Coordinates of C-alpha atoms and ligand atoms in Angstrom, one line a residue:
X1 CA 17.4 9.1 -41.7
X2 CA 19.6 8.4 -38.3
X3 CA 21.8 5.8 -38.4
X4 CA 21.2 2.7 -36.7
X5 CA 23.6 3.6 -33.5
X6 CA 22.5 6.4 -32.4
X7 CA 18.4 5.4 -33.2
X8 CA 19.7 2.9 -30.2
X9 CA 21.3 5.4 -27.9
X10 CA 18.4 7.8 -28.3
X11 CA 16.4 4.5 -27.4
X12 CA 18.7 4.0 -24.8
X13 CA 18.0 7.5 -23.1
X14 CA 14.0 6.7 -22.6
X15 CA 14.6 3.0 -21.3
X16 CA 17.9 3.5 -19.2
X17 CA 17.9 6.1 -16.6
X18 CA 19.7 4.7 -14.8
X19 CA 22.2 1.9 -14.0
X20 CA 19.0 0.0 -11.9
X21 CA 17.1 0.5 -15.1
X22 CA 19.4 -2.0 -16.8
X23 CA 19.3 -4.8 -14.2
X24 CA 15.5 -4.3 -14.0
X25 CA 16.0 -5.4 -18.1
X26 CA 18.1 -7.8 -17.6
X27 CA 16.3 -9.4 -14.5
X28 CA 13.1 -9.2 -16.4
X29 CA 14.6 -11.2 -19.4
X30 CA 15.8 -13.8 -17.2
X31 CA 12.3 -13.9 -15.6
X32 CA 10.8 -14.3 -19.2
X33 CA 13.4 -17.3 -20.2
X34 CA 11.6 -18.8 -17.4
X35 CA 14.4 -19.1 -14.8
X36 CA 14.3 -20.2 -11.3
X37 CA 17.5 -18.4 -9.7
X38 CA 19.0 -15.2 -11.0
X39 CA 22.1 -13.8 -9.2
X40 CA 22.5 -10.2 -9.5
X41 CA 26.1 -8.4 -9.3
X42 CA 26.9 -4.9 -9.5
X43 CA 30.4 -2.9 -8.7
X44 CA 30.4 0.8 -8.4
X45 CA 26.8 1.5 -8.1
X46 CA 26.3 -0.4 -11.3
X47 CA 28.0 1.9 -13.6
X48 CA 31.7 -0.2 -13.2
X49 CA 29.6 -3.6 -13.6
X50 CA 26.5 -5.3 -13.7
X51 CA 26.2 -8.6 -13.9
X52 CA 23.0 -10.7 -14.3
X53 CA 23.0 -14.5 -14.3
X54 CA 20.2 -17.0 -14.9
X55 CA 19.4 -20.5 -15.4
X56 CA 16.7 -20.2 -18.0
X57 CA 16.5 -21.4 -21.5
X58 CA 19.5 -19.5 -23.3
X59 CA 19.6 -18.8 -26.6
X60 CA 21.7 -20.6 -29.7
X61 CA 24.3 -18.2 -31.8
X62 CA 21.8 -17.4 -34.1
X63 CA 19.3 -15.9 -31.7
X64 CA 21.9 -14.5 -29.4
X65 CA 23.3 -12.5 -32.7
X66 CA 19.5 -11.3 -33.2
X67 CA 18.7 -10.6 -29.8
X68 CA 21.1 -7.6 -29.9
X69 CA 19.8 -6.0 -33.0
X70 CA 16.9 -3.7 -32.8
X71 CA 13.4 -4.7 -32.5
X72 CA 14.6 -8.3 -32.4
X73 CA 11.9 -10.1 -29.9
X74 CA 10.7 -13.6 -29.3
X75 CA 8.5 -12.6 -27.2
X76 CA 5.9 -10.6 -29.7
X77 CA 4.4 -11.2 -33.1
X78 CA 1.0 -9.5 -34.0
X79 CA -0.3 -6.3 -32.4
X80 CA -2.9 -7.3 -30.8
X81 CA -0.8 -10.0 -28.9
X82 CA 0.2 -7.4 -27.0
X83 CA -3.0 -7.2 -25.4
X84 CA -2.3 -10.9 -24.4
X85 CA 0.9 -10.5 -22.9
X86 CA 2.3 -12.8 -19.9
X87 CA 6.1 -11.6 -20.7
X88 CA 7.9 -8.7 -19.1
X89 CA 9.5 -8.1 -22.3
X90 CA 7.9 -7.3 -26.0
X91 CA 9.8 -4.1 -27.2
X92 CA 12.8 -5.9 -28.4
X93 CA 14.5 -2.9 -27.0
X94 CA 16.2 -3.7 -24.1
X95 CA 19.7 -5.6 -25.2
X96 CA 20.4 -3.3 -28.0
X97 CA 19.9 -0.4 -25.8
X98 CA 22.1 -1.4 -23.2
X99 CA 24.7 -2.4 -25.5
X100 CA 24.9 1.4 -27.4
X101 CA 25.7 2.6 -23.8
X102 CA 28.3 -0.1 -22.3
X103 CA 30.4 -2.5 -23.3
X104 CA 28.3 -5.7 -22.9
X105 CA 29.4 -9.3 -22.9
X106 CA 26.5 -12.2 -23.3
X107 CA 27.0 -15.9 -22.6
X108 CA 24.5 -18.2 -23.1
X109 CA 23.5 -22.0 -23.4
X110 CA 20.5 -23.7 -24.1
X111 CA 19.7 -26.4 -22.3
X112 CA 20.1 -28.8 -25.9
X113 CA 23.2 -26.9 -26.9
X114 CA 26.6 -29.0 -26.6
X115 CA 28.8 -25.7 -26.1
X116 CA 27.8 -22.3 -25.2
X117 CA 28.4 -19.1 -27.1
X118 CA 29.9 -15.6 -26.1
X119 CA 29.3 -12.2 -27.5
X120 CA 31.2 -9.7 -27.0
X121 CA 29.9 -5.7 -28.0
X122 CA 32.0 -3.1 -27.4
X123 CA 29.5 0.3 -28.3
X124 CA 29.1 0.6 -31.9
X125 CA 31.5 -2.4 -33.4
X126 CA 30.0 -5.7 -34.8
X127 CA 29.8 -8.2 -32.1
X128 CA 32.7 -10.9 -31.3
X129 CA 31.2 -14.4 -31.1
X130 CA 33.1 -17.2 -29.9
X131 CA 32.1 -20.8 -28.0
X132 CA 32.7 -21.2 -24.8
X133 CA 31.9 -24.0 -21.5
X134 CA 29.6 -22.4 -19.9
X135 CA 26.3 -23.6 -17.6
X136 CA 22.7 -23.6 -19.1
X137 CA 21.0 -20.4 -19.1
X138 CA 22.5 -16.7 -19.5
X139 CA 24.8 -14.7 -18.5
X140 CA 25.1 -10.7 -19.2
X141 CA 27.8 -8.4 -18.0
X142 CA 27.5 -4.7 -18.9
X143 CA 30.8 -2.5 -18.1
X144 CA 31.5 0.9 -18.0
X145 CA 27.6 1.6 -18.6
X146 CA 26.8 5.7 -20.0
X147 CA 30.7 5.9 -20.7
X148 CA 29.8 7.4 -24.1
X149 CA 26.8 9.5 -22.9
X150 CA 28.4 12.3 -20.1
X151 CA 25.3 14.0 -19.5
X152 CA 23.7 11.1 -18.3
X153 CA 26.6 10.5 -15.6
X154 CA 26.0 14.0 -14.6
X155 CA 22.1 13.2 -13.3
X156 CA 22.9 10.0 -11.2
X157 CA 23.6 10.3 -8.0
X158 CA 26.3 8.6 -5.5
X159 CA 26.9 5.5 -5.9
X160 CA 25.0 4.8 -2.9
X161 CA 22.0 6.3 -3.9
X162 CA 22.4 4.1 -7.4
X163 CA 23.4 0.8 -5.3
X164 CA 20.0 1.4 -3.3
X165 CA 18.2 1.6 -6.4
X166 CA 19.3 -1.6 -8.0
X167 CA 18.6 -2.9 -4.6
X168 CA 15.1 -1.8 -5.2
X169 CA 14.5 -3.3 -8.6
X170 CA 15.7 -6.6 -7.4
X171 CA 13.0 -6.5 -4.6
X172 CA 10.4 -5.3 -7.0
X173 CA 11.1 -8.5 -8.9
X174 CA 11.8 -11.0 -6.0
X175 CA 7.9 -9.8 -5.0
X176 CA 7.2 -10.4 -8.3
X177 CA 8.0 -13.6 -8.5
X178 CA 8.4 -15.8 -5.1
X179 CA 9.2 -19.0 -7.0
X180 CA 12.9 -17.4 -8.1
X181 CA 15.5 -17.2 -5.7
X182 CA 17.1 -14.0 -6.4
X183 CA 20.7 -13.0 -5.4
X184 CA 22.4 -9.8 -4.9
X185 CA 25.8 -8.7 -4.3
X186 CA 27.6 -5.5 -4.2
X187 CA 31.4 -5.0 -4.8
X188 CA 31.8 -8.6 -4.0
X189 CA 29.6 -8.6 -1.1
X190 CA 26.6 -10.8 -0.9
X191 CA 23.8 -8.1 0.2
X192 CA 20.5 -10.0 -0.2
X193 CA 19.5 -13.5 -1.2
X194 CA 15.5 -14.1 -1.5
X195 CA 15.4 -17.8 -1.4
X196 CA 12.3 -19.5 -3.6
X197 CA 9.1 -20.2 -2.0
X198 CA 5.6 -21.2 -2.5
X199 CA 3.3 -17.9 -2.0
X200 CA 3.4 -14.1 -2.4
X201 CA 2.7 -14.0 1.5
X202 CA 5.7 -15.7 2.3
X203 CA 7.7 -13.5 0.1
X204 CA 6.1 -10.3 1.2
X205 CA 7.2 -11.4 4.8
X206 CA 10.8 -11.7 3.6
X207 CA 10.9 -8.2 2.1
X208 CA 8.9 -6.8 5.4
X209 CA 10.9 -8.3 8.3
X210 CA 9.2 -7.9 11.6
X211 CA 6.1 -6.1 10.3
X212 CA 2.7 -7.2 10.9
X213 CA 0.6 -7.0 7.8
X214 CA -3.0 -8.3 7.4
X215 CA -3.6 -10.3 4.2
X216 CA -6.7 -9.3 2.2
X217 CA -8.1 -11.1 -0.7
X218 CA -11.0 -10.6 -2.7
X219 CA -12.6 -10.6 -6.4
X220 CA -14.7 -8.4 -8.5
X221 CA -15.8 -9.8 -11.5
X222 CA -12.6 -10.6 -13.8
X223 CA -10.3 -8.8 -11.0
X224 CA -8.7 -10.4 -8.4
X225 CA -6.6 -8.7 -5.6
X226 CA -4.5 -10.0 -2.9
X227 CA -2.9 -7.5 -0.6
X228 CA -0.4 -7.6 2.5
X229 CA -0.9 -4.2 4.4
X230 CA 0.5 -2.8 7.6
X231 CA -1.9 -1.3 10.4
X232 CA -2.7 2.2 10.0
X233 CA -0.1 3.4 12.8
X234 CA 2.8 2.1 10.7
X235 CA 2.1 4.2 7.8
X236 CA 4.4 6.8 6.4
X237 CA 4.6 9.9 4.7
X238 CA 4.6 8.9 0.8
X239 CA 3.7 5.6 -1.3
X240 CA 7.4 4.7 -0.8
X241 CA 6.8 1.3 1.4
X242 CA 4.0 0.5 -0.6
X243 CA 4.3 -1.8 -3.7
X244 CA 2.2 -2.5 -6.7
X245 CA 2.0 -5.0 -9.2
X246 CA -0.7 -5.3 -11.9
X247 CA -0.3 -9.1 -13.5
X248 CA 2.7 -9.6 -11.6
X249 CA 4.8 -6.1 -13.0
X250 CA 5.7 -3.6 -10.6
X251 CA 4.2 -0.2 -11.1
X252 CA 3.8 3.3 -10.2
X253 CA 0.3 4.4 -9.9
X254 CA -0.6 7.2 -8.2
X255 CA -4.4 6.7 -8.3
X256 CA -4.2 3.1 -7.3
X257 CA -1.7 4.0 -4.3
X258 CA -4.5 6.6 -3.4
X259 CA -7.3 4.1 -3.3
X260 CA -5.4 1.9 -1.0
X261 CA -4.6 4.8 1.4
X262 CA -8.5 5.5 1.5
X263 CA -9.3 2.2 1.8
X264 CA -8.4 2.6 5.4
X265 CA -10.9 5.9 6.2
X266 CA -9.8 8.5 8.6
X267 CA -7.1 6.9 10.5
X268 CA -4.9 7.9 7.7
X269 CA -4.2 11.3 6.9
X270 CA -3.6 12.5 3.5
X271 CA -0.5 11.9 2.0
X272 CA 0.4 9.1 4.5
X273 CA 0.5 5.1 3.1
X274 CA 0.9 1.9 4.8
X275 CA 3.3 -0.4 4.1
X276 CA 2.9 -3.3 2.2
X277 CA 2.3 -4.7 -0.6
X278 CA -0.4 -4.9 -3.5
X279 CA -1.1 -7.5 -6.1
X280 CA -3.4 -6.7 -8.8
X281 CA -4.6 -9.4 -11.3
X282 CA -7.1 -9.1 -14.2
X283 CA -7.7 -10.1 -17.7
X284 CA -4.5 -8.7 -19.8
X285 CA -7.1 -7.4 -22.3
X286 CA -8.4 -4.9 -19.8
X287 CA -5.4 -3.6 -19.4
X288 CA -2.5 -1.6 -21.8
X289 CA 0.7 -2.5 -20.8
X290 CA 2.5 -0.4 -23.6
X291 CA 2.3 3.5 -22.4
X292 CA 5.6 3.6 -20.6
X293 CA 9.4 2.8 -22.2
X294 CA 10.1 1.5 -18.7
X295 CA 6.8 -0.6 -18.5
X296 CA 6.4 1.4 -14.9
X297 CA 3.1 2.1 -15.8
X298 CA 0.1 0.6 -17.0
X299 CA -2.7 2.1 -18.0
X300 CA -6.5 0.4 -17.1
X301 CA -9.5 -0.3 -20.0
X302 CA -11.7 1.1 -17.2
X303 CA -9.8 2.9 -14.1
X304 CA -12.8 3.8 -12.5
X305 CA -14.3 0.4 -11.9
X306 CA -10.6 -1.1 -10.9
X307 CA -10.3 1.9 -8.0
X308 CA -14.2 1.2 -7.0
X309 CA -13.4 -2.7 -6.7
X310 CA -10.1 -2.1 -5.1
X311 CA -11.4 0.4 -2.4
X312 CA -14.2 -2.1 -2.3
X313 CA -12.3 -4.9 -1.3
X314 CA -10.3 -3.7 0.9
X315 CA -12.1 -1.1 2.9
X316 CA -13.9 -4.2 4.1
X317 CA -10.8 -6.6 4.8
X318 CA -8.9 -3.4 6.4
X319 CA -11.6 -2.9 8.6
X320 CA -12.2 -6.4 9.7
X321 CA -8.4 -7.2 10.2
X322 CA -7.7 -4.2 12.5
X323 CA -11.2 -4.4 14.5
X324 CA -12.7 -5.6 17.5
X325 CA -14.2 -8.4 18.5
X326 CA -13.7 -11.1 16.1
X327 CA -13.3 -12.3 12.4
X328 CA -15.8 -13.2 10.2
X329 CA -14.1 -16.5 10.0
X330 CA -15.3 -18.7 12.5
X331 CA -14.2 -16.3 15.0
X332 CA -15.9 -15.9 19.0
X333 CA -19.8 -15.2 19.3
X334 CA -20.5 -11.7 20.0
X335 CA -22.1 -11.0 23.5
X336 CA -25.7 -11.3 23.3
X337 CA -25.8 -8.3 25.2
X338 CA -24.7 -5.8 22.8
X339 CA -27.3 -3.7 20.7
X340 CA -26.5 -2.7 17.0
X341 CA -26.0 -6.0 15.9
X342 CA -27.9 -5.5 12.7
X343 CA -24.9 -3.8 11.2
X344 CA -22.2 -6.2 11.0
X345 CA -24.3 -9.3 9.9
X346 CA -25.6 -7.5 6.7
X347 CA -22.0 -6.1 6.3
X348 CA -20.3 -10.0 6.8
X349 CA -23.2 -10.6 4.5
X350 CA -22.2 -8.4 2.0
X351 CA -18.4 -9.3 2.2
X352 CA -19.2 -13.0 1.9
X353 CA -21.3 -12.2 -1.2
X354 CA -17.9 -10.3 -2.6
X355 CA -16.2 -13.5 -2.0
X356 CA -14.0 -11.7 0.4
X357 CA -11.7 -13.6 2.3
X358 CA -10.5 -11.9 5.7
X359 CA -7.3 -13.3 7.4
X360 CA -5.7 -12.5 10.3
X361 CA -2.1 -11.3 10.3
X362 CA 0.7 -13.5 9.3
X363 CA 2.7 -13.0 12.6
X364 CA 2.9 -16.2 14.8
X365 CA 1.3 -16.7 17.7
X366 CA -1.3 -14.4 17.2
X367 CA -5.2 -14.6 16.6
X368 CA -8.0 -14.2 14.1
X369 CA -9.4 -11.2 16.1
X370 CA -8.2 -8.3 14.7
X371 CA -8.0 -5.1 17.2
X372 CA -4.5 -4.2 17.2
X373 CA -3.5 -3.9 21.2
X374 CA -0.1 -1.8 21.5
X375 CA 2.4 -2.9 24.5
X376 CA 3.8 -0.7 27.0
X377 CA 6.7 0.3 24.4
X378 CA 3.8 1.3 21.6
X379 CA 5.8 -0.5 18.9
X380 CA 5.0 -4.2 19.1
X381 CA 1.6 -4.3 18.2
X382 CA -0.5 -7.6 19.8
X383 CA -3.8 -8.9 19.6
X384 CA -6.0 -10.6 22.0
X385 CA -7.7 -13.9 22.0
X386 CA -11.0 -13.8 19.9
X387 CA -12.9 -14.2 23.7
X388 CA -11.5 -10.8 24.4
X389 CA -13.8 -8.0 23.9
X390 CA -14.1 -4.4 25.1
X391 CA -17.1 -4.5 27.2
X392 CA -15.6 -7.9 28.8
X393 CA -12.8 -5.9 30.7
X394 CA -13.4 -4.5 34.3
X395 CA -13.7 -0.8 34.5
X396 CA -11.2 0.2 37.7
X397 CA -10.9 4.2 37.8
X398 CA -9.9 6.8 36.0
X399 CA -6.8 8.2 36.2
X400 CA -5.7 12.0 35.8
X401 CA -9.2 12.6 34.0
X402 CA -7.7 11.5 31.1
X403 CA -6.9 7.4 31.1
X404 CA -9.6 4.7 31.6
X405 CA -7.5 1.8 33.7
X406 CA -9.4 -1.6 33.2
X407 CA -8.9 -5.3 34.3
X408 CA -9.1 -8.1 31.6
X409 CA -8.8 -11.7 32.4
X410 CA -5.1 -11.5 30.8
X411 CA -4.1 -8.1 32.1
X412 CA -4.3 -4.4 32.9
X413 CA -5.5 -2.0 29.9
X414 CA -4.8 2.0 29.8
X415 CA -7.3 3.6 27.5
X416 CA -7.2 7.4 26.0
X417 CA -10.6 7.9 27.4
X418 CA -10.6 11.0 24.3
X419 CA -9.5 8.7 21.4
X420 CA -11.8 5.9 22.6
X421 CA -15.0 8.3 22.8
X422 CA -13.9 9.7 19.5
X423 CA -13.9 6.4 18.3
X424 CA -17.1 5.6 19.2
X425 CA -18.6 9.0 18.3
X426 CA -16.8 8.6 14.7
X427 CA -18.4 5.5 13.9
X428 CA -21.9 5.8 15.2
X429 CA -21.7 9.6 13.5
X430 CA -20.6 7.6 10.0
X431 CA -23.1 4.7 10.2
X432 CA -26.0 7.6 10.8
X433 CA -24.5 9.6 7.7
X434 CA -24.2 6.2 5.7
X435 CA -28.1 5.1 6.1
X436 CA -29.1 9.3 5.8
X437 CA -30.4 9.3 9.3
X438 CA -28.3 11.8 11.6
X439 CA -30.0 12.7 14.3
X440 CA -30.2 16.6 15.1
X441 CA -30.4 18.8 17.8
X442 CA -31.7 22.0 17.0
X443 CA -30.5 25.3 18.6
X444 CA -32.3 27.2 20.4
X445 CA -30.9 30.3 19.3
X446 CA -29.6 29.8 15.7
X447 CA -25.6 31.1 15.5
X448 CA -24.4 33.6 13.5
X449 CA -21.1 32.9 11.8
X450 CA -18.8 35.5 9.4
X451 CA -17.3 33.5 7.0
X452 CA -15.5 34.1 3.3
X453 CA -16.6 33.5 0.1
X454 CA -15.8 30.5 -0.6
X455 CA -17.5 29.1 2.2
X456 CA -20.9 30.6 1.6
X457 CA -20.4 29.3 -1.9
X458 CA -20.1 25.9 -0.7
X459 CA -23.1 25.9 1.3
X460 CA -25.0 27.5 -1.6
X461 CA -23.9 24.9 -3.8
X462 CA -23.8 21.7 -1.2
X463 CA -26.7 22.9 1.2
X464 CA -28.1 19.4 0.9
X465 CA -25.4 17.2 1.3
X466 CA -24.6 19.3 3.8
X467 CA -27.8 18.9 5.9
X468 CA -27.0 15.2 5.5
X469 CA -24.0 15.0 7.6
X470 CA -26.9 17.0 10.6
X471 CA -26.0 20.4 10.1
X472 CA -28.8 22.5 9.3
X473 CA -26.4 26.1 7.5
X474 CA -28.4 28.7 5.9
X475 CA -26.7 31.9 4.0
X476 CA -27.7 34.7 5.5
X477 CA -25.8 37.2 3.2
X478 CA -22.5 38.0 1.7
X479 CA -20.1 36.5 4.3
X480 CA -22.8 35.3 6.6
X481 CA -24.3 31.7 7.2
X482 CA -26.5 30.5 10.6
X483 CA -26.6 27.8 12.1
X484 CA -29.5 26.4 13.3
X485 CA -28.7 22.8 14.3
X486 CA -26.0 20.1 14.8
X487 CA -25.7 16.4 15.0
X488 CA -27.0 15.1 18.5
X489 CA -23.9 13.2 18.7
X490 CA -21.7 16.3 18.9
X491 CA -23.7 18.1 21.5
X492 CA -20.7 18.7 23.3
X493 CA -18.8 20.6 20.5
X494 CA -19.2 24.1 19.8
X495 CA -21.1 24.8 16.5
X496 CA -18.8 27.2 15.5
X497 CA -16.0 24.5 15.5
X498 CA -17.8 22.0 13.5
X499 CA -19.1 24.3 10.8
X500 CA -15.6 25.3 10.4
X501 CA -14.6 21.5 10.7
X502 CA -16.8 20.2 7.8
X503 CA -16.3 23.3 5.6
X504 CA -13.0 23.2 6.0
X505 CA -12.4 19.7 4.8
X506 CA -15.0 19.9 1.8
X507 CA -12.9 23.2 0.7
X508 CA -9.6 21.4 0.9
X509 CA -11.2 18.3 -0.7
X510 CA -10.2 19.3 -3.9
X511 CA -10.6 16.5 -6.8
X512 CA -11.5 13.8 -4.1
X513 CA -15.1 12.8 -3.8
X514 CA -17.4 14.5 -1.4
X515 CA -18.1 11.4 0.6
X516 CA -14.2 11.3 1.5
X517 CA -14.3 14.6 2.4
X518 CA -17.2 13.9 4.3
X519 CA -15.5 11.0 6.2
X520 CA -12.5 13.2 6.9
X521 CA -14.8 16.0 8.6
X522 CA -16.7 13.8 10.4
X523 CA -13.2 12.2 11.8
X524 CA -12.4 15.9 12.9
X525 CA -16.1 16.5 14.3
X526 CA -16.4 13.6 16.4
X527 CA -12.6 14.7 17.7
X528 CA -14.3 18.1 18.9
X529 CA -17.5 16.9 19.9
X530 CA -16.8 13.9 22.1
X531 CA -15.7 13.7 25.5
X532 CA -12.2 14.9 26.1
X533 CA -9.2 14.3 28.4
X534 CA -10.2 16.3 31.6
X535 CA -13.8 15.3 31.4
X536 CA -14.7 13.5 34.8
X537 CA -16.5 10.2 33.9
X538 CA -18.8 8.2 36.0
X539 CA -18.5 4.3 36.1
X540 CA -21.5 4.5 34.0
X541 CA -20.4 6.2 31.2
X542 CA -17.1 4.5 31.5
X543 CA -19.0 1.2 31.1
X544 CA -21.2 2.4 28.4
X545 CA -18.2 3.5 26.7
X546 CA -16.4 0.6 26.9
X547 CA -19.0 -1.7 25.5
X548 CA -20.0 0.7 22.6
X549 CA -16.3 0.5 21.6
X550 CA -17.0 -3.3 20.9
X551 CA -19.0 -1.7 17.9
X552 CA -16.5 0.8 16.8
X553 CA -14.5 -0.3 13.6
X554 CA -10.5 0.0 14.0
X555 CA -11.5 -0.5 17.6
X556 CA -7.6 0.1 18.6
X557 CA -7.2 3.7 17.0
X558 CA -8.7 7.0 17.1
X559 CA -10.1 8.1 13.7
X560 CA -6.3 9.9 12.9
X561 CA -5.0 6.7 13.6
X562 CA -3.4 7.3 17.0
X563 CA -3.6 3.8 19.4
X564 CA -6.2 4.2 22.1
X565 CA -4.7 1.5 24.8
X566 CA -1.8 0.1 25.9
X567 CA -1.9 -3.3 27.5
X568 CA 0.3 -5.1 30.1
X569 CA 0.2 -8.5 30.3
X570 CA 0.1 -10.0 34.1
X571 CA 3.0 -12.1 33.0
X572 CA 4.6 -8.9 32.1
X573 CA 3.8 -7.3 35.8
X574 CA 4.7 -10.3 37.7
X575 CA 7.7 -9.9 35.7
X576 CA 8.3 -6.5 36.5
X577 CA 7.3 -6.6 40.7
X578 CA 9.8 -9.6 40.5
X579 CA 7.1 -12.7 41.3
X580 CA 9.0 -14.5 38.6
Ligands
ATP601 N1 18.4 -13.9 -20.1 C1 17.8 -14.7 -21.4 N2 17.5 -15.8 -21.6 C2 16.8 -16.2 -22.9 N3 16.6 -15.3 -23.8 C3 16.7 -14.2 -23.6 C4 17.3 -13.7 -22.6 N4 17.7 -12.1 -22.4 C5 17.3 -11.7 -23.8 N5 16.9 -13.0 -24.4 C6 16.0 -13.2 -25.9 O1 16.4 -12.3 -26.5 C7 15.4 -11.2 -27.2 C8 15.6 -9.4 -26.8 O2 15.4 -9.1 -25.4 P1 15.3 -7.6 -25.2 O3 15.1 -7.4 -23.6 O4 16.3 -7.1 -26.0 O5 13.9 -7.6 -25.8 P2 12.4 -8.2 -25.6 O6 12.9 -8.7 -23.6 O7 11.9 -9.1 -26.4 O8 11.8 -6.7 -25.3 P3 11.9 -5.5 -24.1 O9 12.7 -4.7 -24.8 O10 10.7 -5.0 -23.9 O11 12.9 -5.9 -23.0 C9 14.4 -11.8 -26.5 O12 13.0 -11.6 -26.5 C10 14.9 -12.9 -25.9 O13 14.4 -13.8 -26.8
MG602 MG1 13.7 -7.4 -22.3

């Protein structure tokens, strides 16, 4: 039987990876005590000092003594309650773990306590207790963290890096609880301040200053989702800019992050993730929070149902938020002349059935229309008023056989013709594919291709599904395929290249579903089968392209996420030529 101090130190190894882990535990205790304010201060990256003060419930002297014992908690009585938890803590382990690897002072006073009490713990010694005058709430000071665990100290990074982790932890807590004020001081200097606010949206805006985030909300059965996500061109490699919260807990969940990225469809390459925040709220019974000592992971009773719901809600909301012509909520009516209107109303009805609300981004002065235009600098996205549609633009000229110069009521638009055509082809192809009606063009002379054994195996296994993409591919022998038909929309493309695109994407898809791989394949194929830079366009082709853009999702981006258009307002032009 191990002595209790040693047990605590071993537990501390799991719970406390670095100073930021201690800060996280102390903040969570403050929030569990219903604090409305939480002041965090660190010195030396948290190794010299961590101080967390709250204005929560406080503890009696008796409770404070108990709180420092292992497995003492006020938050849980019986195992089944774990599945109804609304507090962050439940293990009764954080304080004793921290105390076992530091010099800890806890000062606390309850609302009706006449005075406060101070407890000092120095490693394994019994706490010294004395009455003190102090404010209602709890203040924990942790000095010389890991002083008795030299191995742990060796693994730590520079104080700057450790302080950065602390800052991330405070930010996560602030995002989790917008109604609480947080401050962070580093070596005596106030570095962050989060004033309490009434909504998650406002807190997220504080956390992502200057970022134009689309608000997406939806519900599916017991699951409620609220997300604030960046446009695709602000995505970054890795999920570092994307915060996930499940029932208010900050969590790491790769599957969830991947699902969020996949909801952008082909505009995000694999491995790239949007910036922003996703809040998932569901019945706590459908969730196991007791899977990770730092509680940074949760397990869903039905993970598939969760990812399906998240994907379903976000895919529609994002397409709406980032596309032309108007938001379904009281936006402008579509011009009557447009064909293909059957699709969108059906989609909207479906969205309405799923109780999805699409909202315009939080940026001031923007409107509900979703298209992202990009200013000259390519950095400051703007949105046109809801009346602006691509087809209302007047095509003026083709420049360098690459750009379309167009005149709108509000300014000049320059479109990249290849990116625009690619987007239109992709949208049409995907609609055809989704209704399993890809129009094919038979080749007069089948083309024989030499390929690898893997690709032959792929065609043998997936022949029927591949046919649905509009490619008639047949196995001719070991290492030989023949192409008999290609999608009509991609007639400009070389059949060899299209086959290569599709098989390449399917082979790479690995664990992802076939349909995701097809989505990416369609994007690549659309790229290779569309009008290119260098193609001369007639006026009528250009006009047709503009009207077709009105029907393409994400009309402001090519399927690979590159912006399609730059905009210069008349006012800007006048300023530049000195008329203003
Ligand atoms: N800031 C605080 N204000 C009021 N009570 C607190 C505070 N911090 C801790 N406590 C009390 O001390 C107890 C022990 O805290 P500790 O963090 O060790 O365990 P826990 O929060 O119950 O569970 P976990 O180990 O999962 O965090 C808590 O259950 C709570 O009753
Ligand atoms: Mg705790």
